[in-house]
Amino acid sequence: MSLGIKKDDQVLVLSGKNKGDRRRVLHVIPSTKKAIVENVNFVVQHKKSRDPRNPGGRMERESPISLCKLMLICGKCGSPTRVGTKKLPDGAKVRICKKCKAEI
Ligand SMILES: [Zn+2]
């Protein structure tokens, strides 16, 4: 899971209103195993403010979605895939697509 989904990955949304959509990851929050995904899980927040110069109002923004509801899309074969890891000769780890074995 740790090497799963990263910022700027293309992912498939597996559940919720946006199920089936292919979107880009904007931000990953490792502590909660959630991610902010572009245009997914939009919520409207009503902001209250006592400051007359900044009256608040409706604010729409993405709320975090659980990483287990997302699946990485491989850039090589274009299919949703589980992420594997491969160790390079220099010891670095890379993510690979379990379907086509390409590095992601
Ligand atoms: Zn692939």
mmCIF file of N, CA, C and O in Angstrom, residues 1-96:
data_model
loop_
_atom_site.group_PDB
_atom_site.id
_atom_site.type_symbol
_atom_site.label_atom_id
_atom_site.label_comp_id
_atom_site.label_asym_id
_atom_site.label_seq_id
_atom_site.Cartn_x
_atom_site.Cartn_y
_atom_site.Cartn_z
ATOM 1 N N MET A 1 0.821 -1.217 0.000
ATOM 2 C CA MET A 1 0.000 0.000 0.000
ATOM 3 C C MET A 1 0.849 1.258 0.000
ATOM 4 O O MET A 1 0.480 2.259 -0.567
ATOM 5 N N SER A 2 1.988 1.185 0.616
ATOM 6 C CA SER A 2 2.780 2.397 0.784
ATOM 7 C C SER A 2 3.226 3.001 -0.542
ATOM 8 O O SER A 2 3.287 4.202 -0.703
ATOM 9 N N LEU A 3 3.522 2.124 -1.488
ATOM 10 C CA LEU A 3 3.955 2.635 -2.780
ATOM 11 C C LEU A 3 2.797 2.708 -3.768
ATOM 12 O O LEU A 3 2.984 2.769 -4.957
ATOM 13 N N GLY A 4 1.605 2.652 -3.263
ATOM 14 C CA GLY A 4 0.422 2.623 -4.123
ATOM 15 C C GLY A 4 0.229 3.846 -4.977
ATOM 16 O O GLY A 4 0.823 3.972 -6.040
ATOM 17 N N ILE A 5 -0.588 4.714 -4.511
ATOM 18 C CA ILE A 5 -1.014 5.837 -5.347
ATOM 19 C C ILE A 5 -0.304 7.107 -4.925
ATOM 20 O O ILE A 5 -0.138 7.385 -3.744
ATOM 21 N N LYS A 6 0.134 7.838 -5.911
ATOM 22 C CA LYS A 6 0.862 9.071 -5.637
ATOM 23 C C LYS A 6 0.214 10.257 -6.338
ATOM 24 O O LYS A 6 -0.597 10.076 -7.241
ATOM 25 N N LYS A 7 0.662 11.423 -5.935
ATOM 26 C CA LYS A 7 0.218 12.654 -6.577
ATOM 27 C C LYS A 7 0.441 12.583 -8.092
ATOM 28 O O LYS A 7 1.447 12.039 -8.546
ATOM 29 N N ASP A 8 -0.516 13.123 -8.825
ATOM 30 C CA ASP A 8 -0.469 13.194 -10.285
ATOM 31 C C ASP A 8 -0.687 11.858 -10.996
ATOM 32 O O ASP A 8 -0.593 11.789 -12.211
ATOM 33 N N ASP A 9 -0.973 10.803 -10.249
ATOM 34 C CA ASP A 9 -1.348 9.545 -10.894
ATOM 35 C C ASP A 9 -2.738 9.656 -11.504
ATOM 36 O O ASP A 9 -3.582 10.396 -11.025
ATOM 37 N N GLN A 10 -2.950 8.878 -12.549
ATOM 38 C CA GLN A 10 -4.299 8.727 -13.069
ATOM 39 C C GLN A 10 -4.928 7.556 -12.333
ATOM 40 O O GLN A 10 -4.320 6.499 -12.229
ATOM 41 N N VAL A 11 -6.142 7.757 -11.829
ATOM 42 C CA VAL A 11 -6.788 6.674 -11.102
ATOM 43 C C VAL A 11 -8.206 6.463 -11.608
ATOM 44 O O VAL A 11 -8.830 7.348 -12.175
ATOM 45 N N LEU A 12 -8.670 5.250 -11.369
ATOM 46 C CA LEU A 12 -10.057 4.908 -11.635
ATOM 47 C C LEU A 12 -10.803 4.959 -10.307
ATOM 48 O O LEU A 12 -10.328 4.419 -9.306
ATOM 49 N N VAL A 13 -11.948 5.621 -10.301
ATOM 50 C CA VAL A 13 -12.741 5.698 -9.077
ATOM 51 C C VAL A 13 -13.638 4.467 -9.000
ATOM 52 O O VAL A 13 -14.381 4.160 -9.923
ATOM 53 N N LEU A 14 -13.542 3.740 -7.873
ATOM 54 C CA LEU A 14 -14.233 2.458 -7.765
ATOM 55 C C LEU A 14 -15.604 2.546 -7.112
ATOM 56 O O LEU A 14 -16.408 1.628 -7.221
ATOM 57 N N SER A 15 -15.870 3.627 -6.392
ATOM 58 C CA SER A 15 -17.185 3.711 -5.774
ATOM 59 C C SER A 15 -17.587 5.156 -5.584
ATOM 60 O O SER A 15 -16.790 6.071 -5.759
ATOM 61 N N GLY A 16 -18.838 5.360 -5.240
ATOM 62 C CA GLY A 16 -19.340 6.703 -5.012
ATOM 63 C C GLY A 16 -19.950 7.300 -6.267
ATOM 64 O O GLY A 16 -20.129 6.631 -7.270
ATOM 65 N N LYS A 17 -20.245 8.588 -6.171
ATOM 66 C CA LYS A 17 -20.903 9.303 -7.264
ATOM 67 C C LYS A 17 -20.102 9.270 -8.554
ATOM 68 O O LYS A 17 -20.626 9.293 -9.650
ATOM 69 N N ASN A 18 -18.784 9.266 -8.392
ATOM 70 C CA ASN A 18 -17.913 9.345 -9.558
ATOM 71 C C ASN A 18 -17.392 7.993 -10.005
ATOM 72 O O ASN A 18 -16.392 7.898 -10.722
ATOM 73 N N LYS A 19 -18.044 6.945 -9.590
ATOM 74 C CA LYS A 19 -17.642 5.590 -9.937
ATOM 75 C C LYS A 19 -17.396 5.439 -11.441
ATOM 76 O O LYS A 19 -18.214 5.857 -12.251
ATOM 77 N N GLY A 20 -16.266 4.869 -11.772
ATOM 78 C CA GLY A 20 -15.953 4.639 -13.177
ATOM 79 C C GLY A 20 -15.191 5.764 -13.843
ATOM 80 O O GLY A 20 -14.734 5.632 -14.965
ATOM 81 N N ASP A 21 -15.045 6.881 -13.142
ATOM 82 C CA ASP A 21 -14.327 8.011 -13.725
ATOM 83 C C ASP A 21 -12.822 7.832 -13.632
ATOM 84 O O ASP A 21 -12.316 7.245 -12.683
ATOM 85 N N ARG A 22 -12.152 8.356 -14.622
ATOM 86 C CA ARG A 22 -10.689 8.383 -14.589
ATOM 87 C C ARG A 22 -10.257 9.799 -14.266
ATOM 88 O O ARG A 22 -10.564 10.728 -14.992
ATOM 89 N N ARG A 23 -9.555 9.936 -13.182
ATOM 90 C CA ARG A 23 -9.208 11.276 -12.707
ATOM 91 C C ARG A 23 -7.768 11.330 -12.246
ATOM 92 O O ARG A 23 -7.103 10.325 -12.089
ATOM 93 N N ARG A 24 -7.335 12.573 -11.966
ATOM 94 C CA ARG A 24 -5.956 12.780 -11.535
ATOM 95 C C ARG A 24 -5.903 13.014 -10.033
ATOM 96 O O ARG A 24 -6.731 13.717 -9.477
ATOM 97 N N VAL A 25 -4.911 12.422 -9.402
ATOM 98 C CA VAL A 25 -4.719 12.598 -7.963
ATOM 99 C C VAL A 25 -4.045 13.940 -7.714
ATOM 100 O O VAL A 25 -2.991 14.239 -8.278
ATOM 101 N N LEU A 26 -4.658 14.742 -6.873
ATOM 102 C CA LEU A 26 -4.093 16.059 -6.567
ATOM 103 C C LEU A 26 -3.202 16.020 -5.345
ATOM 104 O O LEU A 26 -2.243 16.773 -5.229
ATOM 105 N N HIS A 27 -3.537 15.108 -4.423
ATOM 106 C CA HIS A 27 -2.842 15.126 -3.141
ATOM 107 C C HIS A 27 -3.114 13.816 -2.424
ATOM 108 O O HIS A 27 -4.238 13.321 -2.457
ATOM 109 N N VAL A 28 -2.108 13.244 -1.803
ATOM 110 C CA VAL A 28 -2.311 12.029 -1.017
ATOM 111 C C VAL A 28 -2.070 12.361 0.447
ATOM 112 O O VAL A 28 -1.134 13.082 0.787
ATOM 113 N N ILE A 29 -2.953 11.840 1.301
ATOM 114 C CA ILE A 29 -2.796 12.060 2.740
ATOM 115 C C ILE A 29 -2.463 10.709 3.368
ATOM 116 O O ILE A 29 -3.355 9.926 3.685
ATOM 117 N N PRO A 30 -1.164 10.400 3.531
ATOM 118 C CA PRO A 30 -0.774 9.059 3.986
ATOM 119 C C PRO A 30 -1.312 8.726 5.371
ATOM 120 O O PRO A 30 -1.647 7.570 5.642
ATOM 121 N N SER A 31 -1.426 9.703 6.250
ATOM 122 C CA SER A 31 -1.833 9.417 7.626
ATOM 123 C C SER A 31 -3.246 8.852 7.697
ATOM 124 O O SER A 31 -3.569 8.062 8.579
ATOM 125 N N THR A 32 -4.101 9.242 6.767
ATOM 126 C CA THR A 32 -5.474 8.733 6.794
ATOM 127 C C THR A 32 -5.740 7.769 5.641
ATOM 128 O O THR A 32 -6.873 7.312 5.473
ATOM 129 N N LYS A 33 -4.708 7.477 4.843
ATOM 130 C CA LYS A 33 -4.868 6.631 3.660
ATOM 131 C C LYS A 33 -5.979 7.140 2.748
ATOM 132 O O LYS A 33 -6.808 6.392 2.252
ATOM 133 N N LYS A 34 -5.954 8.443 2.548
ATOM 134 C CA LYS A 34 -6.938 9.049 1.662
ATOM 135 C C LYS A 34 -6.254 9.942 0.650
ATOM 136 O O LYS A 34 -5.068 10.269 0.801
ATOM 137 N N ALA A 35 -7.005 10.323 -0.357
ATOM 138 C CA ALA A 35 -6.448 11.194 -1.370
ATOM 139 C C ALA A 35 -7.492 12.182 -1.844
ATOM 140 O O ALA A 35 -8.689 11.918 -1.800
ATOM 141 N N ILE A 36 -6.998 13.334 -2.277
ATOM 142 C CA ILE A 36 -7.860 14.302 -2.941
ATOM 143 C C ILE A 36 -7.715 14.040 -4.436
ATOM 144 O O ILE A 36 -6.609 14.040 -4.975
ATOM 145 N N VAL A 37 -8.826 13.793 -5.077
ATOM 146 C CA VAL A 37 -8.799 13.489 -6.501
ATOM 147 C C VAL A 37 -9.599 14.557 -7.231
ATOM 148 O O VAL A 37 -10.670 14.970 -6.771
ATOM 149 N N GLU A 38 -9.048 15.000 -8.349
ATOM 150 C CA GLU A 38 -9.642 16.079 -9.118
ATOM 151 C C GLU A 38 -11.125 15.833 -9.405
ATOM 152 O O GLU A 38 -11.476 14.827 -10.020
ATOM 153 N N ASN A 39 -11.948 16.765 -8.989
ATOM 154 C CA ASN A 39 -13.394 16.730 -9.262
ATOM 155 C C ASN A 39 -14.126 15.503 -8.720
ATOM 156 O O ASN A 39 -15.201 15.164 -9.194
ATOM 157 N N VAL A 40 -13.544 14.833 -7.736
ATOM 158 C CA VAL A 40 -14.211 13.682 -7.139
ATOM 159 C C VAL A 40 -14.607 14.013 -5.705
ATOM 160 O O VAL A 40 -13.844 14.649 -4.979
ATOM 161 N N ASN A 41 -15.803 13.560 -5.324
ATOM 162 C CA ASN A 41 -16.251 13.747 -3.942
ATOM 163 C C ASN A 41 -16.408 15.220 -3.581
ATOM 164 O O ASN A 41 -16.001 15.655 -2.511
ATOM 165 N N PHE A 42 -17.014 15.955 -4.479
ATOM 166 C CA PHE A 42 -17.224 17.381 -4.212
ATOM 167 C C PHE A 42 -18.226 17.577 -3.089
ATOM 168 O O PHE A 42 -19.270 16.949 -3.058
ATOM 169 N N VAL A 43 -17.880 18.418 -2.167
ATOM 170 C CA VAL A 43 -18.845 18.769 -1.131
ATOM 171 C C VAL A 43 -18.968 20.278 -1.069
ATOM 172 O O VAL A 43 -18.034 21.009 -1.355
ATOM 173 N N VAL A 44 -20.150 20.720 -0.704
ATOM 174 C CA VAL A 44 -20.378 22.152 -0.548
ATOM 175 C C VAL A 44 -20.261 22.475 0.920
ATOM 176 O O VAL A 44 -20.921 21.873 1.759
ATOM 177 N N GLN A 45 -19.379 23.377 1.222
ATOM 178 C CA GLN A 45 -19.231 23.784 2.612
ATOM 179 C C GLN A 45 -19.799 25.177 2.781
ATOM 180 O O GLN A 45 -19.534 26.055 1.978
ATOM 181 N N HIS A 46 -20.584 25.345 3.812
ATOM 182 C CA HIS A 46 -21.121 26.670 4.097
ATOM 183 C C HIS A 46 -20.221 27.313 5.126
ATOM 184 O O HIS A 46 -20.094 26.837 6.245
ATOM 185 N N LYS A 47 -19.589 28.351 4.698
ATOM 186 C CA LYS A 47 -18.632 29.001 5.573
ATOM 187 C C LYS A 47 -19.301 30.160 6.283
ATOM 188 O O LYS A 47 -19.945 30.988 5.663
ATOM 189 N N LYS A 48 -19.128 30.199 7.585
ATOM 190 C CA LYS A 48 -19.660 31.332 8.339
ATOM 191 C C LYS A 48 -18.516 32.262 8.688
ATOM 192 O O LYS A 48 -17.430 31.825 9.039
ATOM 193 N N SER A 49 -18.782 33.514 8.577
ATOM 194 C CA SER A 49 -17.735 34.461 8.895
ATOM 195 C C SER A 49 -18.336 35.684 9.562
ATOM 196 O O SER A 49 -19.396 36.169 9.162
ATOM 197 N N ARG A 50 -17.654 36.185 10.567
ATOM 198 C CA ARG A 50 -18.136 37.398 11.227
ATOM 199 C C ARG A 50 -17.425 38.617 10.665
ATOM 200 O O ARG A 50 -17.695 39.738 11.057
ATOM 201 N N ASP A 51 -16.507 38.375 9.782
ATOM 202 C CA ASP A 51 -15.745 39.469 9.198
ATOM 203 C C ASP A 51 -16.503 40.034 7.993
ATOM 204 O O ASP A 51 -16.682 39.354 6.992
ATOM 205 N N PRO A 52 -16.961 41.281 8.070
ATOM 206 C CA PRO A 52 -17.768 41.846 6.975
ATOM 207 C C PRO A 52 -16.989 41.989 5.665
ATOM 208 O O PRO A 52 -17.598 42.021 4.598
ATOM 209 N N ARG A 53 -15.689 42.073 5.752
ATOM 210 C CA ARG A 53 -14.914 42.184 4.515
ATOM 211 C C ARG A 53 -14.785 40.848 3.804
ATOM 212 O O ARG A 53 -14.414 40.775 2.648
ATOM 213 N N ASN A 54 -15.061 39.793 4.570
ATOM 214 C CA ASN A 54 -14.918 38.456 4.010
ATOM 215 C C ASN A 54 -16.142 37.625 4.406
ATOM 216 O O ASN A 54 -16.115 36.871 5.356
ATOM 217 N N PRO A 55 -17.231 37.838 3.683
ATOM 218 C CA PRO A 55 -18.519 37.289 4.142
ATOM 219 C C PRO A 55 -18.675 35.765 4.056
ATOM 220 O O PRO A 55 -19.692 35.244 4.476
ATOM 221 N N GLY A 56 -17.709 35.054 3.575
ATOM 222 C CA GLY A 56 -17.855 33.592 3.522
ATOM 223 C C GLY A 56 -18.818 33.166 2.440
ATOM 224 O O GLY A 56 -18.851 33.753 1.373
ATOM 225 N N GLY A 57 -19.635 32.193 2.736
ATOM 226 C CA GLY A 57 -20.595 31.745 1.735
ATOM 227 C C GLY A 57 -20.350 30.306 1.344
ATOM 228 O O GLY A 57 -19.713 29.549 2.079
ATOM 229 N N ARG A 58 -20.874 29.941 0.184
ATOM 230 C CA ARG A 58 -20.721 28.561 -0.267
ATOM 231 C C ARG A 58 -19.331 28.317 -0.814
ATOM 232 O O ARG A 58 -18.779 29.137 -1.534
ATOM 233 N N MET A 59 -18.787 27.208 -0.446
ATOM 234 C CA MET A 59 -17.474 26.869 -0.963
ATOM 235 C C MET A 59 -17.520 25.421 -1.427
ATOM 236 O O MET A 59 -17.857 24.533 -0.653
ATOM 237 N N GLU A 60 -17.193 25.201 -2.668
ATOM 238 C CA GLU A 60 -17.167 23.822 -3.141
ATOM 239 C C GLU A 60 -15.735 23.354 -3.238
ATOM 240 O O GLU A 60 -14.873 24.053 -3.737
ATOM 241 N N ARG A 61 -15.508 22.174 -2.717
ATOM 242 C CA ARG A 61 -14.149 21.649 -2.789
ATOM 243 C C ARG A 61 -14.185 20.134 -2.730
ATOM 244 O O ARG A 61 -15.168 19.531 -2.284
ATOM 245 N N GLU A 62 -13.096 19.550 -3.178
ATOM 246 C CA GLU A 62 -13.001 18.104 -3.110
ATOM 247 C C GLU A 62 -12.755 17.689 -1.661
ATOM 248 O O GLU A 62 -11.989 18.334 -0.961
ATOM 249 N N SER A 63 -13.390 16.615 -1.250
ATOM 250 C CA SER A 63 -13.050 16.078 0.058
ATOM 251 C C SER A 63 -12.321 14.755 -0.152
ATOM 252 O O SER A 63 -12.485 14.101 -1.175
ATOM 253 N N PRO A 64 -11.509 14.369 0.822
ATOM 254 C CA PRO A 64 -10.658 13.188 0.629
ATOM 255 C C PRO A 64 -11.468 11.913 0.413
ATOM 256 O O PRO A 64 -12.525 11.730 1.001
ATOM 257 N N ILE A 65 -10.975 11.068 -0.442
ATOM 258 C CA ILE A 65 -11.600 9.783 -0.700
ATOM 259 C C ILE A 65 -10.591 8.697 -0.329
ATOM 260 O O ILE A 65 -9.378 8.866 -0.493
ATOM 261 N N SER A 66 -11.113 7.621 0.230
ATOM 262 C CA SER A 66 -10.239 6.557 0.696
ATOM 263 C C SER A 66 -9.451 5.937 -0.461
ATOM 264 O O SER A 66 -9.995 5.694 -1.537
ATOM 265 N N LEU A 67 -8.175 5.672 -0.214
ATOM 266 C CA LEU A 67 -7.323 5.115 -1.268
ATOM 267 C C LEU A 67 -7.830 3.765 -1.763
ATOM 268 O O LEU A 67 -7.588 3.385 -2.899
ATOM 269 N N CYS A 68 -8.544 3.022 -0.895
ATOM 270 C CA CYS A 68 -9.012 1.710 -1.325
ATOM 271 C C CYS A 68 -10.174 1.825 -2.308
ATOM 272 O O CYS A 68 -10.599 0.832 -2.885
ATOM 273 N N LYS A 69 -10.681 3.031 -2.492
ATOM 274 C CA LYS A 69 -11.731 3.234 -3.484
ATOM 275 C C LYS A 69 -11.160 3.713 -4.810
ATOM 276 O O LYS A 69 -11.892 4.114 -5.707
ATOM 277 N N LEU A 70 -9.837 3.710 -4.899
ATOM 278 C CA LEU A 70 -9.177 4.162 -6.113
ATOM 279 C C LEU A 70 -8.288 3.059 -6.650
ATOM 280 O O LEU A 70 -7.741 2.264 -5.897
ATOM 281 N N MET A 71 -8.166 3.017 -7.963
ATOM 282 C CA MET A 71 -7.252 2.052 -8.545
ATOM 283 C C MET A 71 -6.372 2.790 -9.549
ATOM 284 O O MET A 71 -6.861 3.574 -10.358
ATOM 285 N N LEU A 72 -5.110 2.525 -9.474
ATOM 286 C CA LEU A 72 -4.172 3.184 -10.352
ATOM 287 C C LEU A 72 -4.379 2.751 -11.804
ATOM 288 O O LEU A 72 -4.629 1.585 -12.092
ATOM 289 N N ILE A 73 -4.273 3.711 -12.711
ATOM 290 C CA ILE A 73 -4.324 3.380 -14.132
ATOM 291 C C ILE A 73 -2.903 3.429 -14.681
ATOM 292 O O ILE A 73 -2.188 4.415 -14.519
ATOM 293 N N CYS A 74 -2.523 2.345 -15.314
ATOM 294 C CA CYS A 74 -1.179 2.249 -15.871
ATOM 295 C C CYS A 74 -1.075 3.133 -17.110
ATOM 296 O O CYS A 74 -1.939 3.097 -17.979
ATOM 297 N N GLY A 75 -0.013 3.929 -17.175
ATOM 298 C CA GLY A 75 0.173 4.809 -18.314
ATOM 299 C C GLY A 75 0.549 4.063 -19.582
ATOM 300 O O GLY A 75 0.374 4.560 -20.688
ATOM 301 N N LYS A 76 1.094 2.861 -19.418
ATOM 302 C CA LYS A 76 1.519 2.074 -20.580
ATOM 303 C C LYS A 76 0.358 1.353 -21.249
ATOM 304 O O LYS A 76 0.106 1.503 -22.427
ATOM 305 N N CYS A 77 -0.340 0.521 -20.465
ATOM 306 C CA CYS A 77 -1.404 -0.282 -21.074
ATOM 307 C C CYS A 77 -2.779 0.342 -20.881
ATOM 308 O O CYS A 77 -3.758 -0.124 -21.460
ATOM 309 N N GLY A 78 -2.856 1.422 -20.075
ATOM 310 C CA GLY A 78 -4.113 2.141 -19.940
ATOM 311 C C GLY A 78 -5.180 1.424 -19.150
ATOM 312 O O GLY A 78 -6.316 1.854 -19.116
ATOM 313 N N SER A 79 -4.833 0.316 -18.484
ATOM 314 C CA SER A 79 -5.875 -0.352 -17.705
ATOM 315 C C SER A 79 -5.677 -0.137 -16.217
ATOM 316 O O SER A 79 -4.549 0.049 -15.747
ATOM 317 N N PRO A 80 -6.768 -0.190 -15.490
ATOM 318 C CA PRO A 80 -6.673 -0.109 -14.031
ATOM 319 C C PRO A 80 -5.902 -1.320 -13.538
ATOM 320 O O PRO A 80 -6.134 -2.440 -13.999
ATOM 321 N N THR A 81 -4.997 -1.105 -12.624
ATOM 322 C CA THR A 81 -4.137 -2.222 -12.229
ATOM 323 C C THR A 81 -3.759 -2.149 -10.771
ATOM 324 O O THR A 81 -3.815 -1.091 -10.147
ATOM 325 N N ARG A 82 -3.380 -3.285 -10.241
ATOM 326 C CA ARG A 82 -2.738 -3.290 -8.937
ATOM 327 C C ARG A 82 -1.281 -2.896 -9.140
ATOM 328 O O ARG A 82 -0.716 -3.118 -10.191
ATOM 329 N N VAL A 83 -0.726 -2.350 -8.100
ATOM 330 C CA VAL A 83 0.641 -1.877 -8.200
ATOM 331 C C VAL A 83 1.589 -2.911 -7.618
ATOM 332 O O VAL A 83 1.384 -3.403 -6.515
ATOM 333 N N GLY A 84 2.599 -3.265 -8.395
ATOM 334 C CA GLY A 84 3.646 -4.118 -7.879
ATOM 335 C C GLY A 84 4.890 -3.288 -7.655
ATOM 336 O O GLY A 84 4.949 -2.123 -8.034
ATOM 337 N N THR A 85 5.870 -3.876 -7.054
ATOM 338 C CA THR A 85 7.127 -3.150 -6.918
ATOM 339 C C THR A 85 8.269 -3.999 -7.446
ATOM 340 O O THR A 85 8.218 -5.230 -7.448
ATOM 341 N N LYS A 86 9.258 -3.313 -7.917
ATOM 342 C CA LYS A 86 10.429 -3.993 -8.451
ATOM 343 C C LYS A 86 11.637 -3.287 -7.887
ATOM 344 O O LYS A 86 11.645 -2.062 -7.735
ATOM 345 N N LYS A 87 12.643 -4.071 -7.558
ATOM 346 C CA LYS A 87 13.869 -3.473 -7.047
ATOM 347 C C LYS A 87 14.852 -3.309 -8.203
ATOM 348 O O LYS A 87 15.117 -4.263 -8.944
ATOM 349 N N LEU A 88 15.354 -2.121 -8.355
ATOM 350 C CA LEU A 88 16.343 -1.869 -9.394
ATOM 351 C C LEU A 88 17.712 -2.318 -8.900
ATOM 352 O O LEU A 88 17.920 -2.474 -7.699
ATOM 353 N N PRO A 89 18.654 -2.534 -9.845
ATOM 354 C CA PRO A 89 20.005 -2.956 -9.431
ATOM 355 C C PRO A 89 20.653 -2.014 -8.419
ATOM 356 O O PRO A 89 21.425 -2.454 -7.563
ATOM 357 N N ASP A 90 20.295 -0.742 -8.470
ATOM 358 C CA ASP A 90 20.901 0.188 -7.518
ATOM 359 C C ASP A 90 20.163 0.230 -6.178
ATOM 360 O O ASP A 90 20.443 1.047 -5.314
ATOM 361 N N GLY A 91 19.168 -0.661 -6.014
ATOM 362 C CA GLY A 91 18.479 -0.742 -4.733
ATOM 363 C C GLY A 91 17.203 0.077 -4.645
ATOM 364 O O GLY A 91 16.426 -0.077 -3.724
ATOM 365 N N ALA A 92 16.997 0.952 -5.620
ATOM 366 C CA ALA A 92 15.790 1.771 -5.603
ATOM 367 C C ALA A 92 14.578 0.922 -5.955
ATOM 368 O O ALA A 92 14.689 -0.058 -6.688
ATOM 369 N N LYS A 93 13.456 1.294 -5.382
ATOM 370 C CA LYS A 93 12.233 0.567 -5.687
ATOM 371 C C LYS A 93 11.403 1.367 -6.691
ATOM 372 O O LYS A 93 11.267 2.576 -6.558
ATOM 373 N N VAL A 94 10.855 0.678 -7.657
ATOM 374 C CA VAL A 94 9.949 1.344 -8.584
ATOM 375 C C VAL A 94 8.612 0.619 -8.565
ATOM 376 O O VAL A 94 8.527 -0.559 -8.220
ATOM 377 N N ARG A 95 7.594 1.343 -8.950
ATOM 378 C CA ARG A 95 6.273 0.727 -9.044
ATOM 379 C C ARG A 95 6.108 0.133 -10.433
ATOM 380 O O ARG A 95 6.505 0.731 -11.423
ATOM 381 N N ILE A 96 5.541 -1.031 -10.474
ATOM 382 C CA ILE A 96 5.269 -1.620 -11.783
ATOM 383 C C ILE A 96 3.787 -1.985 -11.896
ATOM 384 O O ILE A 96 3.119 -2.262 -10.907
#
